[in-house]
XYZ file of C-alpha atoms in Angstrom:
382
model
C -4.790 -27.181 31.379
C -8.239 -25.688 31.924
C -10.279 -24.734 28.864
C -10.196 -21.009 29.630
C -6.390 -21.135 29.724
C -6.180 -23.070 26.448
C -8.333 -20.388 24.815
C -5.827 -17.702 25.770
C -2.503 -19.507 25.594
C -0.801 -20.452 22.336
C 2.426 -22.420 21.841
C 4.449 -19.773 20.022
C 7.498 -18.116 21.585
C 6.167 -15.295 23.847
C 9.331 -13.319 23.128
C 7.778 -12.668 19.716
C 4.809 -11.029 21.484
C 1.794 -12.413 23.311
C -0.154 -12.463 20.030
C 0.763 -14.979 17.328
C 2.689 -12.999 14.660
C 0.848 -12.543 11.370
C 2.733 -14.095 8.460
C 1.045 -13.138 5.181
C 3.714 -14.621 2.933
C 2.644 -17.130 0.302
C 6.262 -18.022 -0.467
C 8.819 -19.280 2.065
C 12.597 -19.714 1.970
C 13.473 -23.225 0.867
C 16.942 -24.777 1.126
C 16.615 -28.441 2.107
C 14.283 -31.392 1.940
C 11.217 -31.451 4.173
C 7.763 -29.885 4.411
C 7.635 -26.605 2.520
C 5.250 -24.007 4.040
C 2.632 -23.047 1.467
C -0.957 -21.812 2.108
C -2.622 -24.554 0.053
C -0.657 -27.168 1.989
C -2.353 -26.077 5.252
C 1.046 -25.770 6.947
C 1.909 -22.063 7.197
C 2.695 -20.693 10.685
C -0.714 -19.070 11.219
C -2.620 -22.083 9.893
C -0.718 -24.465 12.147
C -1.000 -22.239 15.232
C -4.773 -21.788 15.123
C -5.432 -25.431 14.179
C -3.309 -26.505 17.129
C -5.309 -24.333 19.532
C -8.646 -25.739 18.306
C -7.295 -29.294 18.545
C -6.243 -28.708 22.148
C -9.691 -27.297 22.948
C -11.274 -30.470 21.546
C -8.648 -32.630 23.309
C -7.407 -34.020 19.989
C -4.056 -34.783 18.403
C -4.413 -32.625 15.325
C -6.637 -30.423 13.204
C -7.010 -28.361 10.039
C -8.647 -24.991 9.443
C -10.570 -24.243 6.236
C -12.103 -21.287 4.450
C -15.633 -22.275 5.548
C -17.497 -24.895 7.504
C -18.764 -26.506 4.307
C -15.195 -26.679 2.970
C -14.250 -28.603 6.110
C -17.280 -30.900 5.906
C -17.138 -31.653 2.181
C -13.379 -32.174 2.119
C -13.523 -34.509 5.125
C -16.295 -36.622 3.620
C -14.614 -36.841 0.217
C -11.326 -37.754 1.899
C -12.834 -40.695 3.786
C -15.354 -42.051 1.266
C -15.097 -43.781 -2.093
C -17.658 -44.883 -4.690
C -19.692 -47.792 -3.344
C -19.522 -46.709 0.298
C -22.647 -46.118 2.349
C -23.185 -43.368 4.935
C -25.801 -42.865 7.644
C -26.642 -39.212 8.323
C -29.088 -37.565 10.680
C -32.279 -36.215 9.132
C -31.874 -33.141 11.311
C -28.732 -31.809 9.659
C -27.704 -28.261 8.873
C -29.375 -27.413 5.564
C -26.070 -26.867 3.756
C -24.834 -30.320 4.745
C -28.127 -31.903 3.684
C -27.941 -30.130 0.318
C -24.357 -31.322 -0.193
C -25.279 -34.937 0.564
C -28.347 -35.198 -1.661
C -26.759 -33.360 -4.599
C -23.150 -34.612 -4.554
C -23.141 -38.132 -3.130
C -25.149 -39.618 -6.010
C -22.763 -38.088 -8.549
C -19.861 -39.673 -6.716
C -21.434 -43.099 -6.251
C -21.834 -42.847 -2.474
C -25.102 -44.148 -1.033
C -26.734 -42.739 2.088
C -29.676 -43.032 4.439
C -31.092 -40.510 6.874
C -31.959 -41.462 10.452
C -33.680 -39.857 13.412
C -31.776 -38.594 16.453
C -31.608 -41.924 18.266
C -28.741 -44.397 18.286
C -31.192 -47.236 17.665
C -32.519 -45.706 14.445
C -29.020 -44.792 13.258
C -27.822 -48.357 13.720
C -30.938 -49.763 12.031
C -29.932 -47.867 8.876
C -26.404 -49.336 8.828
C -25.522 -51.914 6.173
C -22.526 -54.187 5.491
C -21.101 -51.491 3.187
C -21.648 -48.633 5.658
C -18.396 -46.702 6.111
C -19.269 -43.870 8.473
C -21.952 -42.171 10.541
C -22.322 -38.383 10.430
C -24.246 -36.564 13.168
C -24.881 -33.181 14.788
C -25.620 -32.638 18.454
C -27.385 -30.413 19.328
C -29.064 -30.330 15.932
C -29.799 -27.299 13.810
C -32.372 -25.802 14.335
C -34.483 -27.866 16.754
C -31.740 -28.586 19.318
C -32.181 -32.356 19.546
C -29.430 -34.066 21.523
C -27.887 -37.394 20.530
C -26.314 -39.867 22.961
C -22.705 -39.547 21.786
C -21.282 -42.041 24.252
C -23.658 -44.791 23.147
C -23.113 -43.967 19.477
C -19.319 -44.071 19.789
C -19.369 -47.381 21.663
C -21.577 -49.191 19.173
C -19.861 -47.631 16.128
C -16.445 -48.822 17.349
C -17.811 -52.332 17.793
C -18.920 -52.259 14.146
C -15.678 -50.587 12.987
C -17.555 -47.554 11.645
C -16.073 -44.063 11.506
C -18.011 -41.340 13.292
C -18.088 -37.599 12.610
C -19.881 -35.026 14.760
C -20.650 -31.440 13.801
C -19.970 -29.652 17.093
C -20.739 -26.131 15.831
C -23.766 -25.450 18.045
C -22.144 -26.667 21.256
C -18.575 -25.451 20.684
C -15.725 -27.151 22.579
C -16.657 -25.076 25.631
C -19.905 -27.005 26.118
C -19.074 -30.394 24.588
C -16.135 -32.439 23.306
C -17.406 -35.361 21.200
C -13.947 -36.903 20.830
C -13.798 -37.567 24.566
C -16.787 -39.892 24.132
C -14.903 -41.861 21.478
C -16.069 -40.297 18.213
C -13.430 -40.116 15.484
C -13.674 -36.608 14.057
C -15.259 -33.276 14.905
C -16.122 -30.594 12.354
C -16.955 -26.944 12.973
C -18.314 -24.055 11.061
C -15.803 -21.738 12.691
C -17.704 -18.807 11.225
C -19.993 -19.233 14.229
C -18.737 -19.579 17.820
C -15.042 -20.068 17.108
C -14.924 -16.804 15.148
C -17.644 -15.284 17.259
C -17.683 -11.720 15.908
C -19.520 -12.112 12.577
C -16.445 -10.928 10.669
C -14.850 -14.029 9.133
C -15.702 -17.270 7.374
C -13.834 -20.412 8.405
C -14.166 -24.079 9.277
C -12.240 -26.811 11.049
C -11.854 -30.582 11.329
C -10.236 -32.130 14.395
C -9.224 -35.666 15.344
C -6.418 -38.215 15.421
C -3.214 -37.541 13.509
C -3.853 -40.544 11.260
C -7.270 -39.294 10.134
C -6.178 -35.660 9.858
C -3.284 -36.759 7.630
C -5.806 -38.487 5.388
C -8.020 -35.384 5.248
C -4.964 -33.189 4.612
C -4.082 -35.075 1.446
C -7.554 -34.372 0.028
C -7.574 -30.814 1.356
C -4.423 -29.932 -0.570
C -6.118 -31.085 -3.760
C -9.396 -29.248 -3.140
C -7.671 -26.058 -2.006
C -10.101 -24.803 0.641
C -7.365 -23.299 2.824
C -7.802 -20.346 5.166
C -5.711 -17.237 4.527
C -3.234 -15.875 7.057
C -5.256 -12.774 7.950
C -8.358 -14.830 8.718
C -6.237 -17.282 10.728
C -5.026 -14.297 12.705
C -8.608 -13.125 13.332
C -9.650 -16.639 14.340
C -6.728 -16.908 16.762
C -7.798 -13.593 18.289
C -11.384 -14.814 18.652
C -10.447 -18.063 20.364
C -8.914 -16.091 23.238
C -12.408 -14.993 24.321
C -14.297 -18.165 23.362
C -14.786 -19.369 26.938
C -16.084 -16.078 28.342
C -18.300 -15.461 25.313
C -19.926 -18.881 25.293
C -20.438 -18.877 29.060
C -22.407 -15.621 28.806
C -24.296 -16.832 25.732
C -25.294 -19.990 27.606
C -26.769 -17.867 30.382
C -28.662 -15.558 28.045
C -30.067 -18.416 25.968
C -31.321 -20.214 29.059
C -33.124 -17.145 30.358
C -34.635 -16.276 26.992
C -35.858 -19.878 26.611
C -37.464 -19.857 30.057
C -39.204 -16.561 29.275
C -40.502 -17.726 25.898
C -41.821 -20.999 27.317
C -44.214 -19.029 29.551
C -45.660 -16.874 26.745
C -49.089 -17.692 25.240
C -47.959 -16.563 21.772
C -45.342 -19.345 21.723
C -46.367 -22.887 20.813
C -43.080 -24.616 21.680
C -39.521 -23.812 22.745
C -36.544 -26.005 21.800
C -33.694 -25.676 24.281
C -31.982 -28.622 26.012
C -31.518 -26.591 29.181
C -35.276 -26.601 29.804
C -36.708 -29.397 31.941
C -39.460 -29.792 29.332
C -36.965 -30.695 26.613
C -37.142 -34.438 25.801
C -33.334 -34.725 25.923
C -32.818 -32.551 29.007
C -31.338 -35.317 31.183
C -29.001 -36.447 28.391
C -27.837 -32.886 27.765
C -27.161 -32.376 31.471
C -25.008 -35.515 31.488
C -23.245 -34.944 28.174
C -22.751 -31.177 28.038
C -21.096 -28.776 30.466
C -23.415 -26.018 29.203
C -26.541 -26.183 27.048
C -25.373 -23.624 24.525
C -26.305 -20.221 23.200
C -28.761 -21.518 20.586
C -32.497 -22.054 20.921
C -35.491 -22.066 18.647
C -39.163 -21.455 19.233
C -42.335 -21.907 17.247
C -45.007 -19.240 17.218
C -48.677 -20.130 17.390
C -50.069 -21.019 13.922
C -51.958 -17.738 13.524
C -48.831 -15.610 14.073
C -46.265 -14.550 11.487
C -42.565 -15.206 12.058
C -41.720 -12.475 9.541
C -43.805 -9.954 11.443
C -42.122 -10.930 14.704
C -38.724 -10.205 13.175
C -39.963 -6.848 11.912
C -40.907 -5.780 15.458
C -37.493 -6.415 17.032
C -35.626 -3.350 18.262
C -32.470 -4.825 19.861
C -31.999 -8.359 18.537
C -31.044 -8.446 14.845
C -32.782 -10.440 12.097
C -29.734 -11.951 10.386
C -28.330 -15.189 9.033
C -25.499 -17.096 10.682
C -25.048 -17.439 14.438
C -22.601 -17.529 17.333
C -21.683 -13.835 17.294
C -21.700 -11.285 20.090
C -24.979 -9.805 18.750
C -28.237 -11.653 19.368
C -29.581 -12.694 15.970
C -32.700 -14.467 14.745
C -33.669 -16.092 11.489
C -36.447 -18.197 9.995
C -34.740 -21.519 9.114
C -37.394 -22.391 6.515
C -36.270 -19.292 4.586
C -32.527 -19.401 5.323
C -30.463 -22.370 6.552
C -33.016 -24.974 5.383
C -34.450 -23.194 2.342
C -32.841 -25.698 -0.054
C -34.535 -28.624 1.707
C -37.896 -29.766 0.231
C -40.881 -28.557 2.274
C -41.999 -32.052 3.265
C -38.517 -32.918 4.535
C -38.356 -29.636 6.473
C -41.693 -30.456 8.089
C -40.431 -33.933 9.037
C -37.523 -32.259 10.872
C -39.823 -29.844 12.709
C -38.841 -26.827 10.599
C -42.147 -25.011 10.143
C -42.736 -21.528 8.742
C -43.447 -20.353 12.313
C -40.091 -21.583 13.651
C -37.540 -18.937 14.663
C -33.926 -19.726 15.522
C -32.204 -17.581 18.122
C -28.473 -17.097 18.613
C -28.089 -15.425 22.004
C -25.443 -12.727 22.131
C -23.799 -10.778 24.921
C -26.406 -8.071 25.554
C -28.007 -7.786 28.990
C -30.614 -10.483 29.489
C -33.311 -8.074 30.711
C -32.963 -5.927 27.594
C -33.246 -8.987 25.366
C -36.297 -10.325 27.181
C -37.962 -6.907 27.026
C -37.337 -6.825 23.271
C -38.778 -10.306 22.744
C -41.757 -9.414 24.953
C -42.712 -6.295 23.000
C -42.210 -8.102 19.671
C -44.499 -10.938 20.747
C -47.240 -8.530 21.808
C -46.897 -6.459 18.627
C -46.935 -9.622 16.536
C -50.144 -10.820 18.210
C -52.038 -7.553 17.706
C -54.245 -7.250 14.617
C -52.551 -5.273 11.856
C -55.056 -2.418 12.037
C -54.617 -2.066 15.790
C -50.822 -2.170 15.440
C -50.920 0.557 12.780
C -53.053 2.849 14.951
């Protein structure tokens, strides 16, 4: 079935209505042996229905939905690792994931190393006790792209588990499991939810691995409530059309920004100037709705945000509204300044989540904000 059809079509009985019925009960009738539906067991009707739809979008056997992306990530890692294991992570990780690794792994006796966004460097960090490799592609916020096919091939040869955070791409633009990776995680708060009105996460993969994660998930209790499952199921119906439009808007904004003298650099894999452009074209069906750009050193990212009239300065991403943030002050604020700089996260870097507004209106807004930002303060005030 085509992706757009999977987004719309669920497996429940259509005689109950075209929308999955909302079941808010936390207690279910129990008469015989077998799985008992219970929210913390991740097996209520709404939890199962929405997890199944995401799994089909990622072309996987099974999945779980959580109360946040970090709940999905932390539970998955704790489920698969034990004291004494070693993990290789990308340096260019979402700030929340980086913070979790550096502050929790040591307490739990798990060792780790960070690597750059090349398969060669990742493999050079592997040791005899390495258990898994954790990556993002494209990365947050500088949109580096990793060769997933090559990573999966070499990791399988070494019998290493692989996990990919597919939040930025979404299953519309990329399906890491089809390249041979073992698990995919999402902050569903972003593109899967898509309307900036719920917090959720997901992990998707083989039934064997999802069963293992489920056992830990029931202990940690990061389940998603029925009402949020219902909202997420609603959002997935429009995922394909939303992301397709966001891809288009992001590409046009990136091309505009690249031509502006106030902009030092634009990070977007859809641009021919991007170092991973050819890889992205081969690996992704669309280059995504995310981009970032760095202002010239003498310009203020805060002032740029203050000049915007249509796009919204806001945290998070993937919604229908175009939003911008300064990663050094938001998603990567917990990361030490020197480590941020090593990942390309400067104080002048702005991350853009393209929404569904008309592209010409967005470009006009960015244009006037750039000019206002470049004017001396006295001239701008007059």
